[in-house]
Coordinates of N, CA and C in Angstrom, one line a residue:
X162 N 32.4 29.4 27.5 CA 33.0 29.0 26.1 C 32.2 28.7 24.5
X163 N 33.0 29.5 23.6 CA 32.2 29.6 22.6 C 33.3 28.8 21.4
X164 N 32.4 28.3 20.3 CA 33.0 27.4 19.5 C 32.4 27.7 18.3
X165 N 33.0 28.8 17.1 CA 32.7 29.6 15.7 C 33.7 28.8 15.0
X166 N 32.5 29.2 14.1 CA 33.4 28.6 12.4 C 33.9 29.2 12.0
X167 N 34.8 29.4 10.9 CA 35.1 30.7 9.9 C 35.7 29.8 8.4
X168 N 34.7 30.1 7.6 CA 34.5 29.5 6.5 C 35.8 30.3 5.6
X169 N 37.1 29.7 5.1 CA 38.4 30.0 4.2 C 37.9 29.7 2.7
X170 N 38.3 31.1 1.7 CA 37.8 30.8 0.4 C 39.4 31.0 -0.3
X171 N 39.6 30.1 -0.8 CA 40.4 29.8 -1.4 C 41.1 31.3 -2.3
X172 N 42.7 31.2 -3.1 CA 42.7 32.5 -3.8 C 42.2 31.6 -5.7
X173 N 42.4 30.7 -5.5 CA 41.9 29.8 -6.9 C 41.4 28.2 -6.5
X174 N 41.0 28.3 -7.8 CA 40.6 26.8 -7.8 C 41.4 25.5 -7.2
X175 N 41.4 24.8 -6.6 CA 42.4 23.8 -6.6 C 43.4 23.9 -4.4
X176 N 43.5 25.6 -4.8 CA 44.9 25.7 -3.6 C 44.2 25.4 -2.3
X177 N 44.9 24.4 -2.0 CA 44.4 23.7 -0.3 C 45.2 24.4 1.3
X178 N 44.4 24.4 1.6 CA 45.1 25.3 2.8 C 46.3 24.7 3.4
X179 N 47.1 25.7 3.7 CA 48.7 25.2 4.3 C 49.0 24.6 5.2
X180 N 49.1 23.6 5.7 CA 48.6 21.9 6.9 C 49.2 22.3 8.0
X181 N 49.6 23.8 7.6 CA 50.4 24.8 9.3 C 49.1 26.0 9.6
X182 N 48.3 25.9 9.1 CA 47.3 26.6 9.7 C 47.3 27.0 11.1
X183 N 46.7 26.1 11.5 CA 46.6 25.8 13.5 C 47.6 26.7 13.7
X184 N 48.8 26.4 13.0 CA 49.7 26.7 14.2 C 49.7 28.8 14.1
X185 N 49.8 28.4 12.9 CA 49.9 29.9 12.5 C 49.8 30.9 13.2
X186 N 47.5 30.6 12.8 CA 46.8 31.4 13.7 C 46.7 31.1 15.2
X187 N 47.2 30.2 15.5 CA 47.0 30.3 17.0 C 48.5 31.7 17.3
X188 N 49.1 31.2 16.7 CA 50.4 31.7 17.4 C 50.5 33.5 17.4
X189 N 49.4 34.1 15.9 CA 49.1 35.3 15.9 C 47.5 35.6 17.1
X190 N 47.0 34.8 17.7 CA 46.1 35.0 18.7 C 47.2 35.2 20.0
X191 N 47.7 34.4 20.1 CA 48.7 34.0 21.5 C 49.4 35.3 21.4
X192 N 49.8 36.4 20.5 CA 50.7 37.1 20.6 C 49.4 38.6 20.7
X193 N 48.8 38.3 20.1 CA 47.9 38.9 19.9 C 47.2 40.0 21.7
X194 N 47.0 38.3 22.5 CA 46.9 38.1 23.7 C 47.5 38.8 24.8
X195 N 48.4 38.4 24.3 CA 50.1 38.9 24.9 C 50.4 40.5 25.2
X196 N 50.0 41.4 24.1 CA 50.2 42.7 24.1 C 49.7 43.9 23.1
X197 N 49.4 42.7 22.5 CA 49.0 43.9 22.8 C 48.7 44.3 21.3
X198 N 47.9 44.5 20.1 CA 47.0 44.9 19.0 C 46.4 45.8 19.2
X199 N 45.9 46.9 19.0 CA 44.9 47.5 19.0 C 43.7 46.8 18.0
X200 N 42.7 46.8 18.7 CA 41.5 46.0 18.4 C 41.7 44.6 17.6
X201 N 42.2 43.9 18.5 CA 42.6 42.3 18.3 C 41.5 41.6 18.9
X202 N 41.6 39.9 18.3 CA 40.2 39.4 19.1 C 40.6 38.4 20.6
X203 N 41.5 38.8 21.4 CA 41.6 39.0 22.7 C 41.8 37.1 22.6
X204 N 41.5 36.8 24.3 CA 42.6 35.5 24.1 C 41.6 34.4 23.8
X205 N 42.3 33.3 22.8 CA 42.2 32.0 22.1 C 42.2 30.8 23.3
X206 N 41.5 30.0 23.1 CA 41.5 28.9 23.9 C 42.2 27.7 23.1
X207 N 41.6 27.4 21.5 CA 41.9 26.7 20.7 C 41.4 26.5 19.1
X208 N 42.0 26.4 18.3 CA 42.4 26.3 17.3 C 42.3 25.1 16.4
X209 N 41.4 25.0 16.1 CA 41.7 23.4 14.8 C 40.8 24.1 13.7
X210 N 41.6 23.0 12.5 CA 41.6 23.3 11.0 C 40.5 22.0 10.6
X211 N 39.5 22.1 9.5 CA 38.9 21.1 9.0 C 39.3 21.6 7.2
X212 N 40.7 21.2 6.9 CA 41.0 21.6 5.4 C 40.6 21.0 4.6
X213 N 39.8 19.7 4.5 CA 38.7 18.5 3.8 C 37.6 19.2 3.1
X214 N 37.0 20.1 4.1 CA 35.4 20.2 3.9 C 34.9 20.7 2.8
X215 N 34.0 20.7 2.2 CA 33.9 21.1 0.7 C 32.8 22.1 0.9
X216 N 32.3 23.1 0.1 CA 33.0 23.6 -1.3 C 34.5 24.4 -0.2
X217 N 34.5 24.8 1.2 CA 35.6 25.9 1.6 C 36.1 24.5 2.8
X218 N 37.4 25.1 3.0 CA 37.6 24.8 4.7 C 37.4 25.7 5.9
X219 N 37.2 25.1 6.8 CA 36.4 25.9 8.4 C 37.7 25.1 9.0
X220 N 38.1 26.9 10.2 CA 38.5 26.8 10.8 C 37.6 27.3 11.9
X221 N 38.0 26.7 13.3 CA 37.1 26.7 14.2 C 37.8 26.7 15.1
X222 N 37.6 28.1 16.2 CA 38.3 29.0 17.3 C 37.3 28.8 17.9
X223 N 37.6 28.3 19.4 CA 37.6 27.7 20.7 C 37.7 29.2 21.8
X224 N 36.6 30.3 22.2 CA 37.6 31.0 22.5 C 36.4 31.9 24.1
X225 N 36.5 32.0 24.6 CA 35.2 33.0 25.8 C 35.4 34.3 25.4
X226 N 33.8 34.8 25.8 CA 33.6 35.3 25.6 C 31.9 35.9 26.3
X227 N 31.8 37.2 26.5 CA 30.7 37.6 26.9 C 29.5 37.1 26.3
X228 N 29.3 37.5 24.9 CA 28.1 37.1 24.1 C 28.2 36.3 23.1
X229 N 27.8 35.8 22.2 CA 27.7 34.6 20.9 C 27.8 35.8 20.4
X230 N 27.7 37.0 19.9 CA 28.4 38.0 19.0 C 29.7 38.5 19.2
X231 N 30.3 38.7 20.3 CA 31.2 39.1 21.0 C 32.1 38.0 19.9
X232 N 32.0 36.6 20.4 CA 32.8 35.4 20.5 C 32.7 35.6 18.1
X233 N 31.6 35.7 17.8 CA 31.9 36.1 16.4 C 32.6 36.6 15.7
X234 N 32.4 37.5 16.6 CA 33.4 39.7 16.3 C 34.8 39.2 15.9
X235 N 34.9 38.7 16.9 CA 36.6 38.4 17.7 C 37.0 37.3 16.6
X236 N 36.3 36.3 16.8 CA 37.1 35.0 15.5 C 36.9 36.1 13.8
X237 N 36.0 36.8 13.5 CA 35.9 37.0 12.3 C 37.5 38.2 12.2
X238 N 37.8 39.2 13.2 CA 38.9 39.9 13.3 C 40.2 38.8 13.4
X239 N 40.1 37.7 14.4 CA 41.0 37.6 13.9 C 41.4 36.9 12.6
X240 N 40.7 36.0 11.6 CA 40.4 35.1 10.7 C 41.1 36.5 9.7
X241 N 40.7 37.7 9.7 CA 41.3 39.4 9.0 C 42.6 39.3 8.7
X242 N 42.5 39.3 10.1 CA 44.3 39.8 10.6 C 45.4 38.8 10.6
X243 N 44.5 37.5 10.3 CA 46.2 36.2 9.7 C 46.0 36.5 8.2
X244 N 44.7 36.8 7.1 CA 44.6 36.7 6.3 C 45.7 38.0 5.5
X245 N 45.4 39.1 6.2 CA 46.2 40.2 6.1 C 48.2 40.1 6.5
X246 N 48.5 39.3 7.4 CA 49.8 39.6 7.9 C 50.4 38.0 7.9
X247 N 49.7 36.9 7.4 CA 50.4 36.0 7.8 C 50.5 35.6 5.9
X248 N 51.7 35.4 5.7 CA 52.5 34.8 4.0 C 51.5 34.0 3.7
X249 N 51.2 33.1 4.2 CA 51.3 31.6 3.9 C 49.5 31.5 3.4
X250 N 48.4 33.0 3.9 CA 47.5 32.8 4.0 C 46.9 33.8 3.2
X251 N 47.8 34.8 2.3 CA 47.4 36.0 1.6 C 47.1 35.5 0.3
X252 N 45.7 35.7 0.4 CA 44.9 35.9 -1.1 C 43.8 35.2 -0.3
X253 N 44.1 34.0 0.5 CA 42.4 33.7 1.1 C 41.3 34.8 1.5
X254 N 40.3 34.6 1.7 CA 39.5 35.3 2.2 C 38.3 35.2 3.0
X255 N 38.2 35.5 4.1 CA 36.8 34.7 5.2 C 35.2 35.0 4.6
X256 N 35.2 33.6 4.5 CA 33.4 33.4 4.7 C 32.7 33.6 5.4
X257 N 31.5 32.8 6.1 CA 30.7 33.0 7.0 C 31.6 32.5 7.9
X258 N 31.0 33.7 9.5 CA 31.3 33.4 10.5 C 30.9 33.2 11.1
X259 N 30.1 32.4 12.5 CA 29.2 32.1 13.7 C 29.1 30.5 13.9
X260 N 28.9 30.3 14.8 CA 28.3 29.7 15.8 C 27.8 28.0 15.1
X261 N 28.5 27.2 14.8 CA 28.0 25.6 14.0 C 26.8 25.2 15.0
X262 N 25.5 25.1 14.1 CA 24.8 23.8 14.5 C 24.9 22.5 14.7
X263 N 24.6 21.6 16.1 CA 25.9 20.3 15.7 C 23.7 19.8 16.4
X264 N 23.4 19.9 14.6 CA 21.9 19.2 14.8 C 21.8 17.6 14.6
X265 N 22.5 16.8 14.2 CA 22.7 15.6 14.4 C 22.7 14.9 16.3
X266 N 23.1 15.6 16.9 CA 22.9 15.6 18.1 C 21.7 15.8 18.8
X267 N 20.9 17.3 18.1 CA 19.8 17.3 19.0 C 18.7 16.4 17.9
X268 N 18.9 16.2 17.0 CA 18.1 15.1 16.3 C 18.0 13.9 16.9
X269 N 18.7 13.0 17.4 CA 19.1 12.0 18.2 C 18.4 12.1 19.4
X270 N 18.6 13.4 20.0 CA 17.4 13.9 21.3 C 16.3 13.8 20.7
X271 N 15.5 14.4 20.5 CA 14.7 14.3 20.3 C 13.7 13.1 19.4
X272 N 14.8 12.0 19.0 CA 14.4 10.7 18.1 C 14.0 9.9 20.1
X273 N 14.8 10.1 20.6 CA 15.0 8.9 21.7 C 14.1 9.4 22.7
X274 N 13.9 8.1 23.4 CA 12.2 8.2 24.1 C 13.0 8.6 25.6
X275 N 12.0 9.3 26.5 CA 12.3 10.2 27.7 C 12.6 8.5 28.9
X276 N 13.3 8.8 29.7 CA 13.0 7.9 31.0 C 12.1 9.7 32.2
X277 N 12.1 8.8 32.9 CA 11.7 9.6 34.3 C 12.6 10.4 34.4
X278 N 11.6 12.0 34.5 CA 11.6 12.8 34.5 C 12.1 13.6 33.2
X279 N 11.8 13.5 32.3 CA 12.8 13.7 31.0 C 13.9 13.8 30.8
X280 N 14.5 11.9 31.4 CA 16.1 11.5 31.6 C 16.4 10.8 30.5
X281 N 16.8 11.2 29.7 CA 17.2 11.0 28.3 C 17.9 9.3 28.7
X282 N 18.9 9.1 29.9 CA 19.7 8.0 29.8 C 18.6 6.9 30.7
X283 N 18.8 5.8 30.6 CA 18.5 4.8 31.4 C 19.5 4.7 33.2
X284 N 18.6 4.4 34.0 CA 20.6 4.3 35.3 C 19.5 4.9 36.2
X285 N 20.0 5.1 37.6 CA 19.9 5.2 38.7 C 20.6 7.1 38.6
X286 N 19.0 7.7 39.4 CA 19.3 9.4 39.8 C 20.5 9.5 40.5
X287 N 21.5 10.4 40.1 CA 22.3 11.3 40.5 C 21.9 11.3 42.8
X288 N 22.9 11.2 43.4 CA 21.5 11.7 44.4 C 23.4 12.8 45.1
X289 N 23.7 13.2 43.8 CA 24.3 15.1 44.6 C 23.5 15.9 43.6

């Protein structure tokens, strides 16, 4: 499963992402998975919105795909279709589409002292 973020740019300064964007995009993805639009995005597991991120809101799409590239392409296709077909999203544009880096998690791992055999946390070794 991949998490892909898509930046959505407002049609004008001060325009807020509609509060029901997640539901609108999820409904479009579900309809697409059930049947049938040509060139659709395929099945989507979950959609989340981050409407207050600056400078532009972010849409998070969780989906299963054969590769990161395919997941990014399908997410972009879903966003472009939503911006074309959902009246509340007309005028918005798609910006960057890609997998987010979770740098704070990896920085914490790099700074943590390792335990036996490269383990990060103390405790007994699992028997399974």
